[in-house]
């Protein structure tokens, strides 16, 4: 699971970040609401943890903006007081759950697991079918015609990104952030490398290149 954690208090988020990474989450931690919104709008996150009070933009407006752009990632809101009306407004705007501060770390992780199970169920119930490909994201395999092809986790994530953006060019920057995270020290050239890996498995003509910009899927016979 790739998680965007937007919280304005740096010290309190460090402990959570450490535990989240230990639990297997890939975490991008941001302390500015506007920057966090820009990153969330990339659509490259599986989960979003959102502080309700952020510099430049409050949590409610953040949620409204995200849902207005059809970003469907589950949102867990962290709130500092028991303002029932505000929490109802957040849920009505598109938040999936909320947690009052201070909270138990174990409860926080349990809430994330609950949201993760909801995502997993969506993948189980709905295979991704695009451009003559049938992708099973949980089993990391894709069917093309009569062939079933095993993919690595990164290849699966790359193909899913291209399939969910079928008809549009996906920039190299967006692919990089989806696969490795905005703060990764992995070399940017790895995007081209994994495109090469994926082309060898599903066919070179399926993935088209827009020079110096990115890639898109094209249905082939």
PDB file of C-alpha atoms in Angstrom:
ATOM      1  CA  UNK A   1       0.000   0.000   0.000  1.00  0.00           C
ATOM      2  CA  UNK A   2       1.239   3.448  -0.944  1.00  0.00           C
ATOM      3  CA  UNK A   3       0.160   6.067   1.581  1.00  0.00           C
ATOM      4  CA  UNK A   4       0.159   9.874   1.541  1.00  0.00           C
ATOM      5  CA  UNK A   5       0.420  11.263   5.082  1.00  0.00           C
ATOM      6  CA  UNK A   6      -0.396  14.972   5.383  1.00  0.00           C
ATOM      7  CA  UNK A   7       0.128  16.260   8.924  1.00  0.00           C
ATOM      8  CA  UNK A   8       1.353  19.694   9.971  1.00  0.00           C
ATOM      9  CA  UNK A   9       3.220  18.668  13.134  1.00  0.00           C
ATOM     10  CA  UNK A  10       6.556  17.218  12.085  1.00  0.00           C
ATOM     11  CA  UNK A  11       7.466  15.656  15.442  1.00  0.00           C
ATOM     12  CA  UNK A  12       4.248  13.690  15.890  1.00  0.00           C
ATOM     13  CA  UNK A  13       4.341  12.377  12.325  1.00  0.00           C
ATOM     14  CA  UNK A  14       7.874  10.970  12.644  1.00  0.00           C
ATOM     15  CA  UNK A  15       6.764   8.239  15.054  1.00  0.00           C
ATOM     16  CA  UNK A  16       3.811   7.316  12.857  1.00  0.00           C
ATOM     17  CA  UNK A  17       5.958   7.274   9.726  1.00  0.00           C
ATOM     18  CA  UNK A  18       8.482   4.935  11.297  1.00  0.00           C
ATOM     19  CA  UNK A  19       5.789   2.493  12.384  1.00  0.00           C
ATOM     20  CA  UNK A  20       3.949   2.692   9.053  1.00  0.00           C
ATOM     21  CA  UNK A  21       7.107   1.797   7.130  1.00  0.00           C
ATOM     22  CA  UNK A  22       7.742  -1.060   9.553  1.00  0.00           C
ATOM     23  CA  UNK A  23       4.224  -2.315   8.788  1.00  0.00           C
ATOM     24  CA  UNK A  24       5.028  -2.394   5.075  1.00  0.00           C
ATOM     25  CA  UNK A  25       3.487   0.873   3.858  1.00  0.00           C
ATOM     26  CA  UNK A  26       5.278   3.065   1.331  1.00  0.00           C
ATOM     27  CA  UNK A  27       4.869   6.538   2.866  1.00  0.00           C
ATOM     28  CA  UNK A  28       5.178  10.062   1.481  1.00  0.00           C
ATOM     29  CA  UNK A  29       4.959  12.503   4.395  1.00  0.00           C
ATOM     30  CA  UNK A  30       3.996  16.134   3.687  1.00  0.00           C
ATOM     31  CA  UNK A  31       3.496  19.058   6.086  1.00  0.00           C
ATOM     32  CA  UNK A  32       1.929  21.578   3.720  1.00  0.00           C
ATOM     33  CA  UNK A  33      -1.706  21.307   2.631  1.00  0.00           C
ATOM     34  CA  UNK A  34      -1.296  22.794  -0.843  1.00  0.00           C
ATOM     35  CA  UNK A  35       1.697  20.608  -1.696  1.00  0.00           C
ATOM     36  CA  UNK A  36      -0.154  17.613  -0.277  1.00  0.00           C
ATOM     37  CA  UNK A  37      -3.153  18.362  -2.485  1.00  0.00           C
ATOM     38  CA  UNK A  38      -0.967  18.589  -5.588  1.00  0.00           C
ATOM     39  CA  UNK A  39       0.524  15.192  -4.783  1.00  0.00           C
ATOM     40  CA  UNK A  40      -2.865  13.633  -3.993  1.00  0.00           C
ATOM     41  CA  UNK A  41      -4.273  14.866  -7.313  1.00  0.00           C
ATOM     42  CA  UNK A  42      -1.699  12.751  -9.122  1.00  0.00           C
ATOM     43  CA  UNK A  43      -3.916   9.802  -8.206  1.00  0.00           C
ATOM     44  CA  UNK A  44      -0.930   7.641  -7.290  1.00  0.00           C
ATOM     45  CA  UNK A  45      -1.846   6.804  -3.669  1.00  0.00           C
ATOM     46  CA  UNK A  46      -3.828   3.884  -2.256  1.00  0.00           C
ATOM     47  CA  UNK A  47      -4.591   5.626   1.063  1.00  0.00           C
ATOM     48  CA  UNK A  48      -4.531   9.207   2.338  1.00  0.00           C
ATOM     49  CA  UNK A  49      -4.172  10.230   5.994  1.00  0.00           C
ATOM     50  CA  UNK A  50      -5.207  13.844   6.387  1.00  0.00           C
ATOM     51  CA  UNK A  51      -4.860  16.267   9.297  1.00  0.00           C
ATOM     52  CA  UNK A  52      -8.036  18.361   9.466  1.00  0.00           C
ATOM     53  CA  UNK A  53      -6.052  21.538  10.264  1.00  0.00           C
ATOM     54  CA  UNK A  54      -3.411  22.294   7.646  1.00  0.00           C
ATOM     55  CA  UNK A  55      -1.494  25.400   6.574  1.00  0.00           C
ATOM     56  CA  UNK A  56      -3.058  27.087   3.515  1.00  0.00           C
ATOM     57  CA  UNK A  57      -6.026  24.705   3.144  1.00  0.00           C
ATOM     58  CA  UNK A  58      -8.272  23.019   5.706  1.00  0.00           C
ATOM     59  CA  UNK A  59      -9.127  19.352   5.664  1.00  0.00           C
ATOM     60  CA  UNK A  60     -12.730  19.777   4.515  1.00  0.00           C
ATOM     61  CA  UNK A  61     -11.790  21.833   1.456  1.00  0.00           C
ATOM     62  CA  UNK A  62      -8.988  19.378   0.713  1.00  0.00           C
ATOM     63  CA  UNK A  63     -11.472  16.486   0.622  1.00  0.00           C
ATOM     64  CA  UNK A  64     -13.941  18.398  -1.570  1.00  0.00           C
ATOM     65  CA  UNK A  65     -11.210  19.295  -4.051  1.00  0.00           C
ATOM     66  CA  UNK A  66      -9.926  15.733  -4.217  1.00  0.00           C
ATOM     67  CA  UNK A  67     -13.346  14.175  -4.796  1.00  0.00           C
ATOM     68  CA  UNK A  68     -14.216  16.859  -7.373  1.00  0.00           C
ATOM     69  CA  UNK A  69     -11.284  15.524  -9.401  1.00  0.00           C
ATOM     70  CA  UNK A  70     -12.533  11.908  -9.070  1.00  0.00           C
ATOM     71  CA  UNK A  71      -9.659  10.763  -6.849  1.00  0.00           C
ATOM     72  CA  UNK A  72     -11.157   7.740  -5.098  1.00  0.00           C
ATOM     73  CA  UNK A  73      -8.383   6.829  -2.621  1.00  0.00           C
ATOM     74  CA  UNK A  74      -9.810   6.254   0.898  1.00  0.00           C
ATOM     75  CA  UNK A  75      -9.222   9.188   3.264  1.00  0.00           C
ATOM     76  CA  UNK A  76      -8.707   8.895   7.027  1.00  0.00           C
ATOM     77  CA  UNK A  77      -9.120  12.282   8.730  1.00  0.00           C
ATOM     78  CA  UNK A  78      -7.239  13.102  11.947  1.00  0.00           C
ATOM     79  CA  UNK A  79      -9.120  15.663  14.052  1.00  0.00           C
ATOM     80  CA  UNK A  80      -8.190  17.449  17.285  1.00  0.00           C
ATOM     81  CA  UNK A  81     -11.596  18.068  18.861  1.00  0.00           C
ATOM     82  CA  UNK A  82     -14.972  16.407  19.095  1.00  0.00           C
ATOM     83  CA  UNK A  83     -16.727  18.705  16.609  1.00  0.00           C
ATOM     84  CA  UNK A  84     -19.510  16.411  15.415  1.00  0.00           C
ATOM     85  CA  UNK A  85     -20.753  18.788  12.712  1.00  0.00           C
ATOM     86  CA  UNK A  86     -17.283  19.148  11.192  1.00  0.00           C
ATOM     87  CA  UNK A  87     -16.727  15.388  11.134  1.00  0.00           C
ATOM     88  CA  UNK A  88     -20.139  14.821   9.514  1.00  0.00           C
ATOM     89  CA  UNK A  89     -19.260  17.425   6.895  1.00  0.00           C
ATOM     90  CA  UNK A  90     -15.973  15.640   6.173  1.00  0.00           C
ATOM     91  CA  UNK A  91     -17.712  12.287   5.785  1.00  0.00           C
ATOM     92  CA  UNK A  92     -20.391  13.797   3.567  1.00  0.00           C
ATOM     93  CA  UNK A  93     -17.700  15.448   1.438  1.00  0.00           C
ATOM     94  CA  UNK A  94     -16.047  12.092   0.784  1.00  0.00           C
ATOM     95  CA  UNK A  95     -13.870  11.108   3.757  1.00  0.00           C
ATOM     96  CA  UNK A  96     -14.037   7.405   4.630  1.00  0.00           C
ATOM     97  CA  UNK A  97     -13.222   7.497   8.349  1.00  0.00           C
ATOM     98  CA  UNK A  98     -11.949   9.807  11.083  1.00  0.00           C
ATOM     99  CA  UNK A  99      -9.897   9.488  14.248  1.00  0.00           C
ATOM    100  CA  UNK A 100      -9.780  11.897  17.187  1.00  0.00           C
ATOM    101  CA  UNK A 101      -6.431  13.019  18.588  1.00  0.00           C
ATOM    102  CA  UNK A 102      -4.799  11.862  20.744  1.00  0.00           C
ATOM    103  CA  UNK A 103      -5.228   8.279  19.595  1.00  0.00           C
ATOM    104  CA  UNK A 104      -3.692   4.879  20.158  1.00  0.00           C
ATOM    105  CA  UNK A 105      -1.129   3.890  17.547  1.00  0.00           C
ATOM    106  CA  UNK A 106      -2.657   0.414  17.400  1.00  0.00           C
ATOM    107  CA  UNK A 107      -6.130   1.843  16.770  1.00  0.00           C
ATOM    108  CA  UNK A 108      -4.686   4.041  14.020  1.00  0.00           C
ATOM    109  CA  UNK A 109      -3.112   1.017  12.314  1.00  0.00           C
ATOM    110  CA  UNK A 110      -6.352  -0.969  12.698  1.00  0.00           C
ATOM    111  CA  UNK A 111      -8.296   1.801  10.927  1.00  0.00           C
ATOM    112  CA  UNK A 112      -5.792   1.708   8.060  1.00  0.00           C
ATOM    113  CA  UNK A 113      -6.089  -2.080   7.817  1.00  0.00           C
ATOM    114  CA  UNK A 114      -9.857  -1.753   7.614  1.00  0.00           C
ATOM    115  CA  UNK A 115      -9.563   0.725   4.744  1.00  0.00           C
ATOM    116  CA  UNK A 116      -6.977  -1.514   3.073  1.00  0.00           C
ATOM    117  CA  UNK A 117      -9.361  -4.483   3.191  1.00  0.00           C
ATOM    118  CA  UNK A 118     -11.980  -2.359   1.449  1.00  0.00           C
ATOM    119  CA  UNK A 119      -9.510  -1.653  -1.363  1.00  0.00           C
ATOM    120  CA  UNK A 120      -8.536  -5.331  -1.609  1.00  0.00           C
ATOM    121  CA  UNK A 121     -12.208  -6.326  -1.905  1.00  0.00           C
ATOM    122  CA  UNK A 122     -12.651  -3.912  -4.798  1.00  0.00           C
ATOM    123  CA  UNK A 123      -9.751  -5.548  -6.609  1.00  0.00           C
ATOM    124  CA  UNK A 124     -11.106  -9.050  -5.954  1.00  0.00           C
ATOM    125  CA  UNK A 125     -14.620  -8.212  -7.146  1.00  0.00           C
ATOM    126  CA  UNK A 126     -13.531  -6.212 -10.197  1.00  0.00           C
ATOM    127  CA  UNK A 127     -10.734  -7.304 -12.502  1.00  0.00           C
ATOM    128  CA  UNK A 128      -9.274  -4.501 -14.550  1.00  0.00           C
ATOM    129  CA  UNK A 129     -10.096  -5.054 -18.246  1.00  0.00           C
ATOM    130  CA  UNK A 130      -8.575  -2.575 -20.694  1.00  0.00           C
ATOM    131  CA  UNK A 131      -7.048  -2.687 -24.189  1.00  0.00           C
ATOM    132  CA  UNK A 132      -7.477  -6.446 -24.556  1.00  0.00           C
ATOM    133  CA  UNK A 133      -5.763  -7.089 -21.216  1.00  0.00           C
ATOM    134  CA  UNK A 134      -7.249  -8.557 -18.033  1.00  0.00           C
ATOM    135  CA  UNK A 135      -5.167  -7.587 -14.995  1.00  0.00           C
ATOM    136  CA  UNK A 136      -5.441  -9.224 -11.590  1.00  0.00           C
ATOM    137  CA  UNK A 137      -3.600  -6.839  -9.273  1.00  0.00           C
ATOM    138  CA  UNK A 138      -3.642  -9.145  -6.254  1.00  0.00           C
ATOM    139  CA  UNK A 139      -2.207 -12.168  -8.054  1.00  0.00           C
ATOM    140  CA  UNK A 140       0.188 -10.048 -10.148  1.00  0.00           C
ATOM    141  CA  UNK A 141      -0.789 -11.577 -13.439  1.00  0.00           C
ATOM    142  CA  UNK A 142      -2.306 -10.392 -16.707  1.00  0.00           C
ATOM    143  CA  UNK A 143      -4.249 -12.333 -19.332  1.00  0.00           C
ATOM    144  CA  UNK A 144      -3.783 -11.462 -22.998  1.00  0.00           C
ATOM    145  CA  UNK A 145      -5.699 -13.635 -25.433  1.00  0.00           C
ATOM    146  CA  UNK A 146      -5.100 -17.221 -24.349  1.00  0.00           C
ATOM    147  CA  UNK A 147      -1.917 -16.391 -22.452  1.00  0.00           C
ATOM    148  CA  UNK A 148      -1.599 -15.713 -18.717  1.00  0.00           C
ATOM    149  CA  UNK A 149       1.534 -13.742 -17.878  1.00  0.00           C
ATOM    150  CA  UNK A 150       3.108 -13.458 -14.430  1.00  0.00           C
ATOM    151  CA  UNK A 151       4.247  -9.966 -13.439  1.00  0.00           C
ATOM    152  CA  UNK A 152       6.413  -8.572 -10.669  1.00  0.00           C
ATOM    153  CA  UNK A 153       4.831  -6.209  -8.141  1.00  0.00           C
ATOM    154  CA  UNK A 154       6.364  -3.151  -9.833  1.00  0.00           C
ATOM    155  CA  UNK A 155       5.300  -4.359 -13.284  1.00  0.00           C
ATOM    156  CA  UNK A 156       1.765  -4.881 -11.975  1.00  0.00           C
ATOM    157  CA  UNK A 157       1.670  -1.378 -10.509  1.00  0.00           C
ATOM    158  CA  UNK A 158       3.013   0.088 -13.757  1.00  0.00           C
ATOM    159  CA  UNK A 159       0.473  -1.746 -15.920  1.00  0.00           C
ATOM    160  CA  UNK A 160      -2.368  -0.820 -13.563  1.00  0.00           C
ATOM    161  CA  UNK A 161      -1.378   2.856 -13.836  1.00  0.00           C
ATOM    162  CA  UNK A 162      -1.403   2.705 -17.636  1.00  0.00           C
ATOM    163  CA  UNK A 163      -4.701   0.802 -17.727  1.00  0.00           C
ATOM    164  CA  UNK A 164      -6.465   3.176 -15.363  1.00  0.00           C
ATOM    165  CA  UNK A 165      -5.361   6.059 -17.587  1.00  0.00           C
ATOM    166  CA  UNK A 166      -6.256   4.365 -20.875  1.00  0.00           C
ATOM    167  CA  UNK A 167      -6.658   6.958 -23.609  1.00  0.00           C
ATOM    168  CA  UNK A 168      -4.305   9.402 -21.892  1.00  0.00           C
ATOM    169  CA  UNK A 169      -0.541   9.795 -21.814  1.00  0.00           C
ATOM    170  CA  UNK A 170       0.940   9.032 -18.388  1.00  0.00           C
ATOM    171  CA  UNK A 171       4.026  11.150 -17.751  1.00  0.00           C
ATOM    172  CA  UNK A 172       7.292   9.615 -16.635  1.00  0.00           C
ATOM    173  CA  UNK A 173       7.109  11.747 -13.483  1.00  0.00           C
ATOM    174  CA  UNK A 174       3.732  10.347 -12.541  1.00  0.00           C
ATOM    175  CA  UNK A 175       4.880   6.773 -13.163  1.00  0.00           C
ATOM    176  CA  UNK A 176       7.963   7.354 -11.013  1.00  0.00           C
ATOM    177  CA  UNK A 177       5.880   8.717  -8.125  1.00  0.00           C
ATOM    178  CA  UNK A 178       3.411   5.847  -8.413  1.00  0.00           C
ATOM    179  CA  UNK A 179       6.073   3.128  -8.359  1.00  0.00           C
ATOM    180  CA  UNK A 180       8.680   4.557  -6.000  1.00  0.00           C
ATOM    181  CA  UNK A 181       7.322   7.685  -4.326  1.00  0.00           C
ATOM    182  CA  UNK A 182       8.124  11.363  -4.774  1.00  0.00           C
ATOM    183  CA  UNK A 183      10.980  11.271  -2.235  1.00  0.00           C
ATOM    184  CA  UNK A 184      12.648   8.112  -3.535  1.00  0.00           C
ATOM    185  CA  UNK A 185      16.387   8.045  -4.243  1.00  0.00           C
ATOM    186  CA  UNK A 186      15.852   5.484  -7.023  1.00  0.00           C
ATOM    187  CA  UNK A 187      17.195   6.698 -10.383  1.00  0.00           C
ATOM    188  CA  UNK A 188      14.588   8.231 -12.705  1.00  0.00           C
ATOM    189  CA  UNK A 189      15.848   6.010 -15.554  1.00  0.00           C
ATOM    190  CA  UNK A 190      14.186   3.057 -13.850  1.00  0.00           C
ATOM    191  CA  UNK A 191      10.895   4.182 -15.416  1.00  0.00           C
ATOM    192  CA  UNK A 192      12.225   3.367 -18.901  1.00  0.00           C
ATOM    193  CA  UNK A 193      13.728   0.134 -17.607  1.00  0.00           C
ATOM    194  CA  UNK A 194      10.413  -1.138 -16.221  1.00  0.00           C
ATOM    195  CA  UNK A 195       8.584  -0.081 -19.377  1.00  0.00           C
ATOM    196  CA  UNK A 196      11.084  -2.288 -21.220  1.00  0.00           C
ATOM    197  CA  UNK A 197      10.418  -5.209 -18.842  1.00  0.00           C
ATOM    198  CA  UNK A 198       6.665  -4.849 -19.301  1.00  0.00           C
ATOM    199  CA  UNK A 199       6.867  -4.584 -23.099  1.00  0.00           C
ATOM    200  CA  UNK A 200       8.778  -7.874 -23.241  1.00  0.00           C
ATOM    201  CA  UNK A 201       5.921  -9.573 -21.388  1.00  0.00           C
ATOM    202  CA  UNK A 202       2.806  -8.052 -22.958  1.00  0.00           C
ATOM    203  CA  UNK A 203       4.137  -6.995 -26.361  1.00  0.00           C
ATOM    204  CA  UNK A 204       6.156  -3.977 -27.447  1.00  0.00           C
ATOM    205  CA  UNK A 205       3.338  -2.573 -29.619  1.00  0.00           C
ATOM    206  CA  UNK A 206       0.916  -2.405 -26.668  1.00  0.00           C
ATOM    207  CA  UNK A 207       2.784   0.421 -24.903  1.00  0.00           C
ATOM    208  CA  UNK A 208       3.353   3.526 -26.998  1.00  0.00           C
ATOM    209  CA  UNK A 209       5.936   6.240 -26.318  1.00  0.00           C
ATOM    210  CA  UNK A 210       5.424   9.983 -26.470  1.00  0.00           C
ATOM    211  CA  UNK A 211       8.983  11.229 -26.764  1.00  0.00           C
ATOM    212  CA  UNK A 212      10.338  12.995 -23.654  1.00  0.00           C
ATOM    213  CA  UNK A 213       6.884  12.944 -22.025  1.00  0.00           C
ATOM    214  CA  UNK A 214       5.579   9.471 -21.164  1.00  0.00           C
ATOM    215  CA  UNK A 215       3.641   6.413 -22.270  1.00  0.00           C
ATOM    216  CA  UNK A 216       0.151   5.199 -23.077  1.00  0.00           C
ATOM    217  CA  UNK A 217      -1.597   1.932 -23.831  1.00  0.00           C
ATOM    218  CA  UNK A 218      -2.931   1.037 -27.268  1.00  0.00           C
ATOM    219  CA  UNK A 219      -5.105  -1.981 -27.969  1.00  0.00           C
ATOM    220  CA  UNK A 220      -3.490  -4.456 -30.347  1.00  0.00           C
ATOM    221  CA  UNK A 221      -4.877  -7.465 -32.185  1.00  0.00           C
TER     222      UNK A 221
END
